[in-house]
PDB file of C-alpha atoms and ligand atoms in Angstrom:
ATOM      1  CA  UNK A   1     -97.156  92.788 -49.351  1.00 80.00           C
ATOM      2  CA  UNK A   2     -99.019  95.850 -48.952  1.00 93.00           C
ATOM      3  CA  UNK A   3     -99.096  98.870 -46.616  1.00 97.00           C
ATOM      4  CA  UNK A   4    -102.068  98.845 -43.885  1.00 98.00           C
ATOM      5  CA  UNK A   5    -104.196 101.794 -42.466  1.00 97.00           C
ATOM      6  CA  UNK A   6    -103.408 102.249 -39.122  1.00 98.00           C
ATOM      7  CA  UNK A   7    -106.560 103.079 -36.639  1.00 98.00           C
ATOM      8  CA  UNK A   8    -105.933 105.891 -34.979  1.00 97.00           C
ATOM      9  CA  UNK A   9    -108.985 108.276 -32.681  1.00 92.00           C
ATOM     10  CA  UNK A  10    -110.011 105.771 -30.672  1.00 95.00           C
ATOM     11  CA  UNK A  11    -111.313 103.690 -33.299  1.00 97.00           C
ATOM     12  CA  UNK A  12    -113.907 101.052 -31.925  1.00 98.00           C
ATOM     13  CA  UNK A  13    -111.902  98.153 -33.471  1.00 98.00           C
ATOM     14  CA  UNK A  14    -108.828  99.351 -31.184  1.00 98.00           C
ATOM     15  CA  UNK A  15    -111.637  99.186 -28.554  1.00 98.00           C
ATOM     16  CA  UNK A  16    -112.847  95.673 -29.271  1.00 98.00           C
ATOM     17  CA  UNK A  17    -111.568  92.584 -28.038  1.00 98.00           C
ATOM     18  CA  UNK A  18    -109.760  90.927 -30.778  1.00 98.00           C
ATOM     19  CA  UNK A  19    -110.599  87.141 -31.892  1.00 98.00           C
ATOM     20  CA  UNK A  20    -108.489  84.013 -31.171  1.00 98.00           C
ATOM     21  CA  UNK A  21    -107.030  82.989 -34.961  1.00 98.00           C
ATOM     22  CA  UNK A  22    -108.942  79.500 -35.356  1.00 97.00           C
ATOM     23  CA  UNK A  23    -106.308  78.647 -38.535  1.00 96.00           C
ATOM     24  CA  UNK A  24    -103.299  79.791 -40.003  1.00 97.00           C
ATOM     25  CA  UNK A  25    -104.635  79.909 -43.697  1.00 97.00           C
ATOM     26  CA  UNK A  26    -103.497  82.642 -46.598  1.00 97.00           C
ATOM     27  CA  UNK A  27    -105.299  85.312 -45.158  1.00 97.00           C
ATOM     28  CA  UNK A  28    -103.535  85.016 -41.626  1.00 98.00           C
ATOM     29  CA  UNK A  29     -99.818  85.218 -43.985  1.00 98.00           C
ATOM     30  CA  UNK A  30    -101.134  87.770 -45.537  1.00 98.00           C
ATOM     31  CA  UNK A  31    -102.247  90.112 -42.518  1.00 98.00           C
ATOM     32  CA  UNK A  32     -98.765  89.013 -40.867  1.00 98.00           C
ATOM     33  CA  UNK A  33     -96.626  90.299 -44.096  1.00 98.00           C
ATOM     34  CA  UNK A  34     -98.355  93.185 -44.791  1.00 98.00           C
ATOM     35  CA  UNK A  35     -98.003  94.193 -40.883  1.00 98.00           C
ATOM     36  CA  UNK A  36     -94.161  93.869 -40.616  1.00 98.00           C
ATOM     37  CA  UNK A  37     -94.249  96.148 -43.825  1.00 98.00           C
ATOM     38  CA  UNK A  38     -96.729  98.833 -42.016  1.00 98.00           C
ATOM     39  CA  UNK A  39     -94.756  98.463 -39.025  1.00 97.00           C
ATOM     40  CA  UNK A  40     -91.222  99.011 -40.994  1.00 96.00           C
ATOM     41  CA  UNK A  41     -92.820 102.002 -42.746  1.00 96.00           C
ATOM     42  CA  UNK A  42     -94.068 103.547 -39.555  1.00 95.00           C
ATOM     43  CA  UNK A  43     -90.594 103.141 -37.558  1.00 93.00           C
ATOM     44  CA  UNK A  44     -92.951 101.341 -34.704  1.00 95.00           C
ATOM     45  CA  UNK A  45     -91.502  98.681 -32.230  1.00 96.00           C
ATOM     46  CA  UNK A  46     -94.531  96.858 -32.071  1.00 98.00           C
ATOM     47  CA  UNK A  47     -98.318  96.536 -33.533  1.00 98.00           C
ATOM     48  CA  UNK A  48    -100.990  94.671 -33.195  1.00 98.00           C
ATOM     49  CA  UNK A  49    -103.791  93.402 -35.370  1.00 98.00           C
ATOM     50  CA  UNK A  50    -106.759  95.641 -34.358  1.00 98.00           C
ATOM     51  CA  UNK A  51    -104.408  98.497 -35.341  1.00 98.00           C
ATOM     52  CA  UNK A  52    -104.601  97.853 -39.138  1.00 98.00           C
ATOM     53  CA  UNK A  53    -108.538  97.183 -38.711  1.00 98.00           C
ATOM     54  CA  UNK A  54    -108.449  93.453 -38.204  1.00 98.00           C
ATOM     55  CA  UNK A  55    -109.710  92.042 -35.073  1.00 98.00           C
ATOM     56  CA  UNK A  56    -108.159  89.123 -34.782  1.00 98.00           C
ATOM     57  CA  UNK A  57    -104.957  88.002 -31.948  1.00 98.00           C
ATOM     58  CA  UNK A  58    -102.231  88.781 -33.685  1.00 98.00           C
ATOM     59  CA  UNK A  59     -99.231  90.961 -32.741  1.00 98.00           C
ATOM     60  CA  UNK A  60     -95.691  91.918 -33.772  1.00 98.00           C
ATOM     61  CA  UNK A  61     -92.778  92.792 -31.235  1.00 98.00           C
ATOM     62  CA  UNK A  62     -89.470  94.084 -32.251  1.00 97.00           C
ATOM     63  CA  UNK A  63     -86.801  92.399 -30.397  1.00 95.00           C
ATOM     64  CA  UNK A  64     -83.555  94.484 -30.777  1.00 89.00           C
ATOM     65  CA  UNK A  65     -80.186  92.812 -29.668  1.00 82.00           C
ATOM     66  CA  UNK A  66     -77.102  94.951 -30.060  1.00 78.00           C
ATOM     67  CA  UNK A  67     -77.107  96.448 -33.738  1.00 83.00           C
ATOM     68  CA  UNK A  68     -79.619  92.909 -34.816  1.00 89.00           C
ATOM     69  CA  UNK A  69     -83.578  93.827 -34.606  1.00 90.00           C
ATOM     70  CA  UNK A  70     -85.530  91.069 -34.756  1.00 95.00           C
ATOM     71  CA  UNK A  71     -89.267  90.971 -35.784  1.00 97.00           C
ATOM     72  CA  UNK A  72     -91.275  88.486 -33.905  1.00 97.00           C
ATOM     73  CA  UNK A  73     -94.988  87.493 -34.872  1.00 98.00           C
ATOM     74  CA  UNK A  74     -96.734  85.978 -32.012  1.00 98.00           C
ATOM     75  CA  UNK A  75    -100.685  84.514 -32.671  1.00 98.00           C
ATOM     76  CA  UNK A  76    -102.914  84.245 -30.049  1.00 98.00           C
ATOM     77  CA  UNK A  77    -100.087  85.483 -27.263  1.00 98.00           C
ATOM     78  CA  UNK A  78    -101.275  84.327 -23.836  1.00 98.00           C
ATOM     79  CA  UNK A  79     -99.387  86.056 -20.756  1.00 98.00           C
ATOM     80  CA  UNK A  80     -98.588  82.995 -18.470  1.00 98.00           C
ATOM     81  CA  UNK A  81     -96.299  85.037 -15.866  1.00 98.00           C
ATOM     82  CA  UNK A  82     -95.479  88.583 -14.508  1.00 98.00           C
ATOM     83  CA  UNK A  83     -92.708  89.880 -12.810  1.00 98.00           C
ATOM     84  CA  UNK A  84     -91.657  92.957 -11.368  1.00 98.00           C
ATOM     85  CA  UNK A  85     -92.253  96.628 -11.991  1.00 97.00           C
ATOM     86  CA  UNK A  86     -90.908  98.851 -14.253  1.00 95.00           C
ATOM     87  CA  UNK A  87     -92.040 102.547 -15.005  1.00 97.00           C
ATOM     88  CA  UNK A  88     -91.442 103.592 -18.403  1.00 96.00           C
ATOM     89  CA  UNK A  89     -92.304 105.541 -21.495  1.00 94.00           C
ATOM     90  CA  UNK A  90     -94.899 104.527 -24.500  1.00 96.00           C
ATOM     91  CA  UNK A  91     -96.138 106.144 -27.395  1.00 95.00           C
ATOM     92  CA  UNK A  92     -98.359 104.406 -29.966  1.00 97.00           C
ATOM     93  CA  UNK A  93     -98.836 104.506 -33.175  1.00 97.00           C
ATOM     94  CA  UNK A  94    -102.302 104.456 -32.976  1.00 98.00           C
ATOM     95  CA  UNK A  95    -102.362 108.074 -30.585  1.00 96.00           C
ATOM     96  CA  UNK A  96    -100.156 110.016 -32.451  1.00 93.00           C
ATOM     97  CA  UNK A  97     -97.951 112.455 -30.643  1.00 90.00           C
ATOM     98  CA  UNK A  98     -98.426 111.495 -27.394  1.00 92.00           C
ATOM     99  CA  UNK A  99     -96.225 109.751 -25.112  1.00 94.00           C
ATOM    100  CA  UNK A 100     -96.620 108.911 -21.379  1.00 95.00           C
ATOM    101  CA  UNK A 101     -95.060 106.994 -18.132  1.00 97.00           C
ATOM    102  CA  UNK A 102     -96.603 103.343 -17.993  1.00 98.00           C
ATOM    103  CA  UNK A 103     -96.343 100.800 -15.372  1.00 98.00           C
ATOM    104  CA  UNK A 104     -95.395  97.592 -16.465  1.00 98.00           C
ATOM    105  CA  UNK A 105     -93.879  93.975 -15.294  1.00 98.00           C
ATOM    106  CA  UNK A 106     -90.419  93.785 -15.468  1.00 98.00           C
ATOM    107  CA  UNK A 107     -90.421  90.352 -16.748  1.00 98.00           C
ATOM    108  CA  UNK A 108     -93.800  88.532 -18.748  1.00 98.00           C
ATOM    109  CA  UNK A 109     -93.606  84.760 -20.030  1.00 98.00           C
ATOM    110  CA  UNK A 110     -95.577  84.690 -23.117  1.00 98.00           C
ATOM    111  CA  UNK A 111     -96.766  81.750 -24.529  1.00 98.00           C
ATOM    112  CA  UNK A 112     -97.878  81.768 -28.580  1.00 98.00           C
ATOM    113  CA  UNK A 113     -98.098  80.189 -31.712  1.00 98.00           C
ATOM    114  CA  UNK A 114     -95.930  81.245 -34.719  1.00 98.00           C
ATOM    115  CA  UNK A 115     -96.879  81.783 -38.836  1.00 97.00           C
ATOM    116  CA  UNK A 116     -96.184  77.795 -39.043  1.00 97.00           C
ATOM    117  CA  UNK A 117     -98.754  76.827 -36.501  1.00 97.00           C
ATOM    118  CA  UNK A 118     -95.952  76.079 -33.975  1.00 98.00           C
ATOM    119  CA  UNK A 119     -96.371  76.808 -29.919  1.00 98.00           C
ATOM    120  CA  UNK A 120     -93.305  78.340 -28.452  1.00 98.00           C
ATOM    121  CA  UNK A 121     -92.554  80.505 -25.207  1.00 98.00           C
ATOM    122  CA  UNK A 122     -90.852  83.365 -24.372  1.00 97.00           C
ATOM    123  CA  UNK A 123     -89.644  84.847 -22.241  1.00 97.00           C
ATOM    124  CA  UNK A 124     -88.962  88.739 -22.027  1.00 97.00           C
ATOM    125  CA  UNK A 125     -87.827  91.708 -19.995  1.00 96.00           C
ATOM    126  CA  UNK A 126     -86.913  95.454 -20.275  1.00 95.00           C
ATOM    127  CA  UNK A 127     -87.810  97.047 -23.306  1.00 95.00           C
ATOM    128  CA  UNK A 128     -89.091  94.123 -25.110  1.00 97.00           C
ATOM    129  CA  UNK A 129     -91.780  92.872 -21.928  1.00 98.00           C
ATOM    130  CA  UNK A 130     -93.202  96.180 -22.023  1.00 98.00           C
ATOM    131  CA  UNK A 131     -93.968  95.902 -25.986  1.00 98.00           C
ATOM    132  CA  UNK A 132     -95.497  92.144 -25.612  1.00 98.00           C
ATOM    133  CA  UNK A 133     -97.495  93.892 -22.579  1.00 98.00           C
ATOM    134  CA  UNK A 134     -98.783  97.216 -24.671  1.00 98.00           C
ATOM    135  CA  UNK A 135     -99.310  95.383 -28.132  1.00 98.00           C
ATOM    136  CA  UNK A 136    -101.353  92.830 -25.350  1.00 98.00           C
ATOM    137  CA  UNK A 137    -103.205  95.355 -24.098  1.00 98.00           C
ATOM    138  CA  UNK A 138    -104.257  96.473 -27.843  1.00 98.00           C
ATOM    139  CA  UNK A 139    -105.696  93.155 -28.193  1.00 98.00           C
ATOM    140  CA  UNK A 140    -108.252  93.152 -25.152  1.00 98.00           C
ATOM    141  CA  UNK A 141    -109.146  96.830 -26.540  1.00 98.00           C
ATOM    142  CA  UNK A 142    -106.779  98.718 -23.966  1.00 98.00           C
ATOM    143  CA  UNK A 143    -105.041 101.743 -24.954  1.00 98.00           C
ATOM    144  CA  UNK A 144    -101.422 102.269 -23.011  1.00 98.00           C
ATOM    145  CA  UNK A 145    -102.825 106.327 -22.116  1.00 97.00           C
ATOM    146  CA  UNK A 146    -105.446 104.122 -20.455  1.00 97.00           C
ATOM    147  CA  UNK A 147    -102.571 102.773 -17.559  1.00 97.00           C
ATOM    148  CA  UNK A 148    -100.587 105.812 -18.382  1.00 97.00           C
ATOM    149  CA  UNK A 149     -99.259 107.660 -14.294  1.00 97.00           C
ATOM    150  CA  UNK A 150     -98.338 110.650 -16.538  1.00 96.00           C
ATOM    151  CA  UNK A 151     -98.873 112.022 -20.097  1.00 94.00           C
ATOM    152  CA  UNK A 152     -95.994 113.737 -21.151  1.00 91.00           C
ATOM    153  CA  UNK A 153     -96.398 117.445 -21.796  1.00 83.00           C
ATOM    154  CA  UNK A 154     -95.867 118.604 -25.518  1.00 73.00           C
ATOM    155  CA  UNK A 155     -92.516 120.760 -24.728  1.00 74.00           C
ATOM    156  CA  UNK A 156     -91.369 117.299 -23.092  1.00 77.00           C
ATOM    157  CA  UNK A 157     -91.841 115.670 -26.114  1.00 72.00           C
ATOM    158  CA  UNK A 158     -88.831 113.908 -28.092  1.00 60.00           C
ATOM    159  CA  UNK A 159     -88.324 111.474 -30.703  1.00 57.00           C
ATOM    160  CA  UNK A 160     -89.614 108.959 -28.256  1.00 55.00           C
ATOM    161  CA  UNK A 161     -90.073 105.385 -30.294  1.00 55.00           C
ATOM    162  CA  UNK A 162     -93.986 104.047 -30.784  1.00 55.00           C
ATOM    163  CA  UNK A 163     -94.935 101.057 -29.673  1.00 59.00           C
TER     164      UNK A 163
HETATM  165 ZN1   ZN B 201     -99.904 100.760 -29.510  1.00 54.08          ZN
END
């Protein structure tokens, strides 16, 4: 495993749409281990592909239950269903230091395949449907300050998490 740049400046690859993955081969493992490391090393919830320069549908969600985090890897993540509306906060890892309210469904059912080639669905609400929604968005080239209602002011700024 290996650590990954992460795009940051509005990068035209986090600006691109990102490619369906046609096959799960060595390359796709590797992109998938080495992101859960970047991800770990950055403290981020969530990341997506294009962040680490590699246009292709891939994201990573953290999906914390009590104390237990777990990392899920979704491949070409397809939003089947939205529900609700939630207003909430977002940073990213790929705008440092800036954090802002963001609109987002309640509930999402996400369909996906995993690192073995397997479909699965899931679905998600709260924290973790806004992640699957931002890390998404980074996929069609959408930036969360794009949807953002409000950009925090620096003073207002904590140790929000990035996503
Ligand atoms: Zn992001």
């Amino acid at each position: 495993m290996a650590l990954r740049n992460i795009l940051t400046d509005n990068h035209p690859v986090l600006r691109t749409r990102a490619q369906e993955v046609k096959k799960i081969n060595s390359v796709v493992l590797r992109l998938l281990d080495d992101m859960i490391e970047t991800m770990k090393e950055s403290r981020g919830v969530g990341l997506a592909a294009n962040q680490v320069g590699v246009s292709k549908r891939i994201i990573l969600a953290v999906d914390s239950v009590d104390e237990e985090e777990k990392i899920m890897e979704l491949i070409n993540p397809v939003c089947e269903n939205k529900e609700g509306e939630n207003i909430g906060m977002e940073g990213c890892l790929s705008v440092p230091g800036c954090y802002g309210e963001v609109p987002r469904a309640e509930k999402v059912i996400v369909t996906a395949m995993d690192r073995a080639g397997k479909k699965f669905r899931l679905e998600a609400e709260g924290f973790l449907a806004r992640i699957l929604q931002h890390e998404m968005d980074h996929l069609d080239g959408i930036l969360f300050t794009d949807k953002a209602t409000r950009i925090l002011d620096p003073e207002e700024l904590q140790s929000e998490e990035q996503i």
